[in-house]
CSV table of C-alpha atoms and ligand atoms in Angstrom, one decimal:
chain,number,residue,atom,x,y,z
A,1,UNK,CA,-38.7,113.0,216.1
A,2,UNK,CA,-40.7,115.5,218.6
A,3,UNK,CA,-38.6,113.9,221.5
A,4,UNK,CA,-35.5,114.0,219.9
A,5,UNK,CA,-35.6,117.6,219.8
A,6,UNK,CA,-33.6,120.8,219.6
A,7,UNK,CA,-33.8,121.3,223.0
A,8,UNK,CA,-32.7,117.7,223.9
A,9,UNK,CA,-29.8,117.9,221.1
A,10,UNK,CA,-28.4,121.6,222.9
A,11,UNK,CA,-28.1,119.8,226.3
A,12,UNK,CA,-25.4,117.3,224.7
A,13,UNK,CA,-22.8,119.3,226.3
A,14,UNK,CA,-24.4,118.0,229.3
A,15,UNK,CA,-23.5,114.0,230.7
A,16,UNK,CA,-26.7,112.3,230.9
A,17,UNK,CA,-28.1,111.0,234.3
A,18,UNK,CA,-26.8,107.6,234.8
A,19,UNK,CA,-30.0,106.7,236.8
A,20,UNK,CA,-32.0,107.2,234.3
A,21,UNK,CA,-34.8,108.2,236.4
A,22,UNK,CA,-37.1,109.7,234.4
A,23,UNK,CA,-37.2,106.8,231.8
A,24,UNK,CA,-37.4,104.4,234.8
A,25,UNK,CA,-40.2,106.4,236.5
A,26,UNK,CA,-42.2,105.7,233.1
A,27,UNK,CA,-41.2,102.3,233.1
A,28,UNK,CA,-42.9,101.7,236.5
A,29,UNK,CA,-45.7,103.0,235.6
A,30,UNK,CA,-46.0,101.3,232.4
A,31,UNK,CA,-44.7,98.1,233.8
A,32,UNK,CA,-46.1,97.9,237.7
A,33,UNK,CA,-42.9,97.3,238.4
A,34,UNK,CA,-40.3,99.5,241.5
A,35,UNK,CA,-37.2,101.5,239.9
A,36,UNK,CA,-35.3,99.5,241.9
A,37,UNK,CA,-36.7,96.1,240.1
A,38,UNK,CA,-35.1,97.7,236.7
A,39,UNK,CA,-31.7,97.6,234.9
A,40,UNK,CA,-31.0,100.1,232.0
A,41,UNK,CA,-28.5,99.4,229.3
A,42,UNK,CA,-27.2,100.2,225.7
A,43,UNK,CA,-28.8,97.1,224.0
A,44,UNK,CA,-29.9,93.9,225.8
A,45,UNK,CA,-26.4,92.0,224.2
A,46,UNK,CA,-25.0,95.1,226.7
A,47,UNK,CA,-27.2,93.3,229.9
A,48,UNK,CA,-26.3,90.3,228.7
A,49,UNK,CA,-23.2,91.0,228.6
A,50,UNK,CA,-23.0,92.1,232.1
A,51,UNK,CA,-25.0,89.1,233.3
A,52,UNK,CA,-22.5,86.0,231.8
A,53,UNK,CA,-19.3,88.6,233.6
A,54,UNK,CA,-21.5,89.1,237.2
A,55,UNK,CA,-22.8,85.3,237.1
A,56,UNK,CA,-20.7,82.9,235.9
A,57,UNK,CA,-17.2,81.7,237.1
A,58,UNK,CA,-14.7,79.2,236.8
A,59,UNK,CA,-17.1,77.4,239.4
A,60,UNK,CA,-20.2,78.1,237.8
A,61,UNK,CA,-20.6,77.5,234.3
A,62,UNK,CA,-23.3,78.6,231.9
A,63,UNK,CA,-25.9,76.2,230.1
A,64,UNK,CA,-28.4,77.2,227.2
A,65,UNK,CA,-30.2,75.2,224.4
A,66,UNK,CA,-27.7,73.7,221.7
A,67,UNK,CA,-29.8,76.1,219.3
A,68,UNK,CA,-30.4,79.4,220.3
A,69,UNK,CA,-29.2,83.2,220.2
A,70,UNK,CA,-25.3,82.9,219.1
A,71,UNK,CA,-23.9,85.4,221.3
A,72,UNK,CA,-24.3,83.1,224.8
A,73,UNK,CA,-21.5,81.2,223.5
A,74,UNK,CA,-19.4,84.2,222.6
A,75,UNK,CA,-19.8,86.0,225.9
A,76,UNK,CA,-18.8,82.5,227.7
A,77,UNK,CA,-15.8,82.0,225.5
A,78,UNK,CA,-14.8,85.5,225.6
A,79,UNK,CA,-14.8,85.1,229.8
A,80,UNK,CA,-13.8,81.7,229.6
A,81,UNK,CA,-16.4,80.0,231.1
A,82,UNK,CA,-17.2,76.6,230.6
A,83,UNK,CA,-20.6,75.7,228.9
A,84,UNK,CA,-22.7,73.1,228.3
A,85,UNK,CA,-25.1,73.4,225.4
A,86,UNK,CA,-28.5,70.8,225.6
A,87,UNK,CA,-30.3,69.8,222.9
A,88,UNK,CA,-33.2,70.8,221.5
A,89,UNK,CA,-36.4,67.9,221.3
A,90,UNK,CA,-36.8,66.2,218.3
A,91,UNK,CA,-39.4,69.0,217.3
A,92,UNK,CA,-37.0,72.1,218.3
A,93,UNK,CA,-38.8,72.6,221.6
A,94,UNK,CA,-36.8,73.0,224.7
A,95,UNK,CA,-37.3,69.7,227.6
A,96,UNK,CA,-37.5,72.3,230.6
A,97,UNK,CA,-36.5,68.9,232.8
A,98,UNK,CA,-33.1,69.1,231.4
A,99,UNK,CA,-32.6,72.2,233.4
A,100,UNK,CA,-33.7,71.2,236.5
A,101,UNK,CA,-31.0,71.6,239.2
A,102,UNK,CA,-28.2,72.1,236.6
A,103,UNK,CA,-25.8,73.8,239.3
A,104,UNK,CA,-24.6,76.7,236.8
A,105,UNK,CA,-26.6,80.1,235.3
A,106,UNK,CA,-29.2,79.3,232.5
A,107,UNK,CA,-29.7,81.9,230.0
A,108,UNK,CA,-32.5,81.0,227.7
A,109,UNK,CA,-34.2,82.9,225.1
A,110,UNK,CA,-38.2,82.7,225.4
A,111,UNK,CA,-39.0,83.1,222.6
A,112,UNK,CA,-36.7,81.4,221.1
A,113,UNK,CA,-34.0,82.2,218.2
A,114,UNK,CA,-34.5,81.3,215.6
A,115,UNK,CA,-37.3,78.5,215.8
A,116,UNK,CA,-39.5,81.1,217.2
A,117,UNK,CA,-41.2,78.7,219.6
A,118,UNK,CA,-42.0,79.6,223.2
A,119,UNK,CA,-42.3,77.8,226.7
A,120,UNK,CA,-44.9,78.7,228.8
A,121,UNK,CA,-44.8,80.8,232.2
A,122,UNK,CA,-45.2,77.1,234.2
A,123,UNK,CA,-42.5,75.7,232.3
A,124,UNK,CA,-40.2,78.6,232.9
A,125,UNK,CA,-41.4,78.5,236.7
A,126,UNK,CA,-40.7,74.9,237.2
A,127,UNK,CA,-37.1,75.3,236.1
A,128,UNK,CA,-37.0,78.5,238.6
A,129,UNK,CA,-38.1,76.3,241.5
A,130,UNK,CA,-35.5,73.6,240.2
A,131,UNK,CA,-32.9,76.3,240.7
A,132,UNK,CA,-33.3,78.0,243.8
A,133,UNK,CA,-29.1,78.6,244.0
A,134,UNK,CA,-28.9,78.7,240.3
A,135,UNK,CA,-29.5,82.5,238.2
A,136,UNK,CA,-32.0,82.1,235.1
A,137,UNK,CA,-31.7,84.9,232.6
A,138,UNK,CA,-35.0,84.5,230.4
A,139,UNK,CA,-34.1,86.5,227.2
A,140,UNK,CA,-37.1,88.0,226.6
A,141,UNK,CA,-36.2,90.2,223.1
A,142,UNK,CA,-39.3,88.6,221.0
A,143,UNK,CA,-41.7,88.4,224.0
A,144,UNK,CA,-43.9,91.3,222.5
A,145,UNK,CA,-44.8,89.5,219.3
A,146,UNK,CA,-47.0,86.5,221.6
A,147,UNK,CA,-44.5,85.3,224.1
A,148,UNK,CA,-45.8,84.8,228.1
A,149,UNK,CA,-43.6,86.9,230.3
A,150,UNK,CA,-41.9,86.1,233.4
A,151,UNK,CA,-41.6,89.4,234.5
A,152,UNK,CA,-44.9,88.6,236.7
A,153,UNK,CA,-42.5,86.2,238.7
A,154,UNK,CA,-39.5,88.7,239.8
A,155,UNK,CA,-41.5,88.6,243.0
A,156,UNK,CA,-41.6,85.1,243.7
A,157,UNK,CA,-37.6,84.2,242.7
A,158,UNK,CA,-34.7,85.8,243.2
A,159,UNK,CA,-33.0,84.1,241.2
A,160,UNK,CA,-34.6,85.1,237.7
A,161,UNK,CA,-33.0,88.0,235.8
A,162,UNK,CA,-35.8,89.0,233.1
A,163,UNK,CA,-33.9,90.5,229.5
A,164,UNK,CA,-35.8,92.6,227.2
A,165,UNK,CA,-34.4,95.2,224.5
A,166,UNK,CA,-36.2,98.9,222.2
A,167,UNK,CA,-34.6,96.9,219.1
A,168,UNK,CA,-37.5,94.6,218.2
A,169,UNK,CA,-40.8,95.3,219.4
A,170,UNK,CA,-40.4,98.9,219.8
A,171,UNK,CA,-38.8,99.7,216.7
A,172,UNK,CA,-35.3,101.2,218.1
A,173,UNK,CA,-32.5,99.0,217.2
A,174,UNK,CA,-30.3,102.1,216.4
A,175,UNK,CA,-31.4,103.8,219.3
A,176,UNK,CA,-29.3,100.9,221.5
A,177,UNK,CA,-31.7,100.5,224.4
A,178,UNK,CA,-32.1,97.0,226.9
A,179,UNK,CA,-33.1,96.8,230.5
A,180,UNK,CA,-33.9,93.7,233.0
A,181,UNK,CA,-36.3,93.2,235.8
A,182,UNK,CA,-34.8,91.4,238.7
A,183,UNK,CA,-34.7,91.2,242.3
A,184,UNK,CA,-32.8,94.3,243.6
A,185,UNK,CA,-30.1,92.0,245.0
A,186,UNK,CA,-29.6,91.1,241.1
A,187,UNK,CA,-29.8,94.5,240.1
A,188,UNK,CA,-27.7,96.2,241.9
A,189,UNK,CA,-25.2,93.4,240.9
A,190,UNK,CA,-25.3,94.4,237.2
A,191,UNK,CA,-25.1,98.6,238.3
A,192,UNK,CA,-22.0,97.3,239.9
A,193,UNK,CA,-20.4,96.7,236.9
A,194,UNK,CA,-21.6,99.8,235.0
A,195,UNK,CA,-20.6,102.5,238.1
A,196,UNK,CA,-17.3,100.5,237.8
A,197,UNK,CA,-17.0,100.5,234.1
A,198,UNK,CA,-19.1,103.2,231.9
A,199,UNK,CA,-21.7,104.9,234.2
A,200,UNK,CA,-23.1,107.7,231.4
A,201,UNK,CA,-23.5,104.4,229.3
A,202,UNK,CA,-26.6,105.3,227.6
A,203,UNK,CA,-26.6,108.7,225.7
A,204,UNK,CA,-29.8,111.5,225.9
A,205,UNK,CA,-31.1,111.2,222.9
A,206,UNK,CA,-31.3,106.9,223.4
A,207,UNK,CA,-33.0,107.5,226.8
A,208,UNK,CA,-35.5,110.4,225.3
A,209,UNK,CA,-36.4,108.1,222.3
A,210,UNK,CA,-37.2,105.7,225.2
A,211,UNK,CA,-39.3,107.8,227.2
A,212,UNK,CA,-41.2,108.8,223.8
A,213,UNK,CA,-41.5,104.9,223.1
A,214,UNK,CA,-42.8,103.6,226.5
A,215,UNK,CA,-45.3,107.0,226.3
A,216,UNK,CA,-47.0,106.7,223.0
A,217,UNK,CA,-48.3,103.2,223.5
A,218,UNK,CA,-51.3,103.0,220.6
A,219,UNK,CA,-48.0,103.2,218.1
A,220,UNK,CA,-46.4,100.2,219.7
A,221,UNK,CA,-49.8,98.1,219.9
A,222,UNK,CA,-50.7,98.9,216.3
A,223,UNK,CA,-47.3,98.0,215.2
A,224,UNK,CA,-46.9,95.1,216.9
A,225,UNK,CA,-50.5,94.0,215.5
A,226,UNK,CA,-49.2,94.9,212.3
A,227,UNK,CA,-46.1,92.6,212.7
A,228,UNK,CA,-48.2,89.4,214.1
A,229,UNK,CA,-50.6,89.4,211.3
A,230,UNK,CA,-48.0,90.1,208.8
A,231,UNK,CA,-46.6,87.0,210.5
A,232,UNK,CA,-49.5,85.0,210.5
A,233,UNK,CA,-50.1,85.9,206.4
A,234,UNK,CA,-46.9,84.9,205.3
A,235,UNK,CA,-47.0,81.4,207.8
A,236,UNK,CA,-49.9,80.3,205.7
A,237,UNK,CA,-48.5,81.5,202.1
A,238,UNK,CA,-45.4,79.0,203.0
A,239,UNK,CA,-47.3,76.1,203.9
A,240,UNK,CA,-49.4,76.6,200.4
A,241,UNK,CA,-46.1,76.8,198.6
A,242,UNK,CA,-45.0,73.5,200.6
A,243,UNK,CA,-43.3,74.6,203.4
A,244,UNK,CA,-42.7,73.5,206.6
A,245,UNK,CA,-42.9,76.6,209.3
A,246,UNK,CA,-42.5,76.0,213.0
A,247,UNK,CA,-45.7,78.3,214.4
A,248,UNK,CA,-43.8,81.4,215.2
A,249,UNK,CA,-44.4,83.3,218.4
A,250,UNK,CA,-41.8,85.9,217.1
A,251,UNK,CA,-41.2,88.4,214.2
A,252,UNK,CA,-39.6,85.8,212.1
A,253,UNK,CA,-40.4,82.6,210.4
A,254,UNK,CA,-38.6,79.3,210.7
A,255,UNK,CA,-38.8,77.2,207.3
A,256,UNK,CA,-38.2,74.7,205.2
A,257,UNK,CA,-39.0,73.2,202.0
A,258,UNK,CA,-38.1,69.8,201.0
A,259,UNK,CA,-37.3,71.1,197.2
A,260,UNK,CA,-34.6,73.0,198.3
A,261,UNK,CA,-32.0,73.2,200.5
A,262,UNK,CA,-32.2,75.9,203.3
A,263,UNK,CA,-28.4,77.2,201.6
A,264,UNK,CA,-29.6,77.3,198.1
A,265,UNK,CA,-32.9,79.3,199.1
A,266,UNK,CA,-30.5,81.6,200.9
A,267,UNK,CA,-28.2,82.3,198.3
A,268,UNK,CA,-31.0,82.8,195.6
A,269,UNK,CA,-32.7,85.2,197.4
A,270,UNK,CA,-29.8,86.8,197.9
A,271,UNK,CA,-29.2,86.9,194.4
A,272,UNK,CA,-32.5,88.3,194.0
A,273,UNK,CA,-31.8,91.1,196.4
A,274,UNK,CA,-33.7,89.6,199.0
A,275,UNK,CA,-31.9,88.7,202.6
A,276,UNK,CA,-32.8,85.9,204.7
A,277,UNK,CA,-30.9,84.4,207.2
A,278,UNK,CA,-29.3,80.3,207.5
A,279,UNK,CA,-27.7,78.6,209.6
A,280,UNK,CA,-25.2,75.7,208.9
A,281,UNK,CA,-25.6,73.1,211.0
A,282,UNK,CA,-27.4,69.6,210.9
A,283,UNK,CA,-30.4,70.6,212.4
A,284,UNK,CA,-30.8,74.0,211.3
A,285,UNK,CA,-29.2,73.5,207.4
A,286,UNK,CA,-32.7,72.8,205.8
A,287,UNK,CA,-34.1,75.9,207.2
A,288,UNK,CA,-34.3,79.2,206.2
A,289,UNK,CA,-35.0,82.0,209.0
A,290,UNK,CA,-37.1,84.6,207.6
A,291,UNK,CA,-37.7,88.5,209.4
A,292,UNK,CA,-41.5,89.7,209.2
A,293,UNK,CA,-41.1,93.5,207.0
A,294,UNK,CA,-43.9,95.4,205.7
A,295,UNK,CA,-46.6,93.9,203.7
A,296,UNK,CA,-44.6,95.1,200.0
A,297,UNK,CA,-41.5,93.2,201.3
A,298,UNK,CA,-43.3,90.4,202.2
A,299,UNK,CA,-45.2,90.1,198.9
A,300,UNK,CA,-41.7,90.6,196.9
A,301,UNK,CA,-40.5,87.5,198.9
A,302,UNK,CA,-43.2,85.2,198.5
A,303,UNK,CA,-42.9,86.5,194.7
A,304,UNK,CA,-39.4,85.6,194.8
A,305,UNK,CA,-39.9,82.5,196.5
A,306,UNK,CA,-42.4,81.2,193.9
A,307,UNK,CA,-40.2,81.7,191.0
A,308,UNK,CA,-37.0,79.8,192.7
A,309,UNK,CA,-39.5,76.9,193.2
A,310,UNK,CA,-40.5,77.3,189.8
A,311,UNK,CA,-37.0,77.0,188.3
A,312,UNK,CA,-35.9,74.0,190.6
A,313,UNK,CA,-38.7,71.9,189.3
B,401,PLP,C1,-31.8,90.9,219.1
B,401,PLP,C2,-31.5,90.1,220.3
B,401,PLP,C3,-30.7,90.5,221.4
B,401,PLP,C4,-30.0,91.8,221.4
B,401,PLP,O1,-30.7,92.9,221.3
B,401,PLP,P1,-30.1,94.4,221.5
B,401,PLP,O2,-31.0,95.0,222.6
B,401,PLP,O3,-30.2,95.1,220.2
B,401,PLP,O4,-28.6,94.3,221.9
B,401,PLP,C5,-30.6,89.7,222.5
B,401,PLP,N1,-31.2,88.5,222.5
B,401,PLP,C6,-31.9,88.0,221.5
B,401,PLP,C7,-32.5,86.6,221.6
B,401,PLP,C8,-32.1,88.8,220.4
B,401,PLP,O5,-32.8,88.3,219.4
């Protein structure tokens, strides 16, 4: 609110700098990494976006896990592009052999969406080195909430775009705020596209919320504290009410119970004034994919919860 302030709203007459460089100047220093290492958008699904138009073709197709974020498969029909979509393991983990020398762009989502389960920074290297002429966009948009980043390994491959977004961790999903660390060869391919399409893309008031965000770091750590051990509360009321959750490395939960199916718990919930999300599908049908709120929302769904059970006994 202090950032967003009358000052800031009177100079809306004004374009904003499409450079961003005063919210990228914070980002270095916050970050250790150059302005030139660093993308700026209007929401990561805005990078993203970007990234399936700039790096796939009708010669290089796209390939992510068979479960994961929805919106790869819209962006690749959307340009067209062909895609292959690789299973899961058995136990919802990604194989990262499948992806070695694939001869296409990877995008996957580390975390990911919505088991919540994370490969580690020598898994996502070893599909990097398997990949040298291949680009690997790691979607990093849960990575605050326990992921490993590979944002130390922009150095080392120039072939790995890094996505990250203000709408989870940092509380601004309104705000409309993503950005990617890359090699410059990779950045400047996405500022291509944005000098030739929208270059005042991200509005004043988004990139002074961002400043504020990156500047007032206790807020973020306490809040993303808050979010893990919400997370880690809930996990362990599930399994006592018979549960299966996938260990979370995100600010969701994953889970099933064998008492009902992951529909049924959706739509009496719903009914209860409580949202969750499912997802159809054979894999994914059982489950229920819950979002970490405050502690009082969290209480009124395990409250919930208990009484469904109840009644389908
Ligand atoms: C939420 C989410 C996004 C999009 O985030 P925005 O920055 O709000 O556009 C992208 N990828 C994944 C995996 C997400 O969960």
């Amino acid at each position: 609110m202090r950032a967003l302030n009358s000052k800031e709203v009177n100079s809306l007459r004004l374009y904003p700098d499409p450079e961003c460089t005063s919210l990228k100047e914070k980002m270095t220093r916050y970050y250790g990494v150059l302005p030139e290492n660093i993308y700026l958008a209007p929401g990561s699904d805005d990078v993203l976006n970007f990234a399936f138009s700039a790096f796939c073709d009708s010669t290089t197709p796209a390939f992510f896990p068979d479960i994961t974020y929805g919106f790869y498969k819209v962006f690749a029909e959307l340009y067209g592009i062909k895609y292959t979509e690789i299973p899961l393991r058995e136990d919802f983990s990604i194989c990262p052999g499948d992806y070695y020398g694939i001869g296409g762009t990877i995008f996957i989502a580390n975390p990911n969406a919505p088991t919540g389960l994370a490969l580690s920074l020598d898994e996502i290297e070893s599909i990097l080195i398997n990949n040298r002429d291949n680009v690997v966009v790691i979607d990093e948009a849960y990575v605050d909430f326990g992921g490993q980043s590979a944002l130390a390994l922009i150095d080392k491959y120039d072939n790995l775009l890094v996505v990250r977004t203000f709408s989870k961790s940092r509380s601004l999903a309104g705000a409309r705020l993503g950005y990617a660390f890359a090699d410059k060869k990779l950045i400047s391919d996405l500022d291509l596209l944005k000098y030739s399409t929208n270059p005042y893309n991200i509005s004043r008031l988004t990139l002074a919320a961002g400043e504020a965000a990156i500047c007032d770091n206790d807020y973020f750590e306490s809040m993303r504290q808050k979010v893990i051990s919400t997370r880690e509360r809930i996990y362990n009321s599930l399994c006592a009410l018979g549960f299966d959750v996938i260990p979370s490395k995100t600010n969701f939960l994953f889970a099933k119970n064998n008492r009902i199916d992951g529909g049924k718990l959706y739509a009496e919930l719903k009914k209860r004034g409580v949202l969750v999300r499912h997802f159809n599908g054979e894999r994914t049908g059982a489950y229920v994919r819950i979002t970490i709120g405050d502690d009082n929302e969290m209480d009124i769904l395990i409250q919930k919860i208990e009484e469904i059970l109840e009644e389908t006994k």
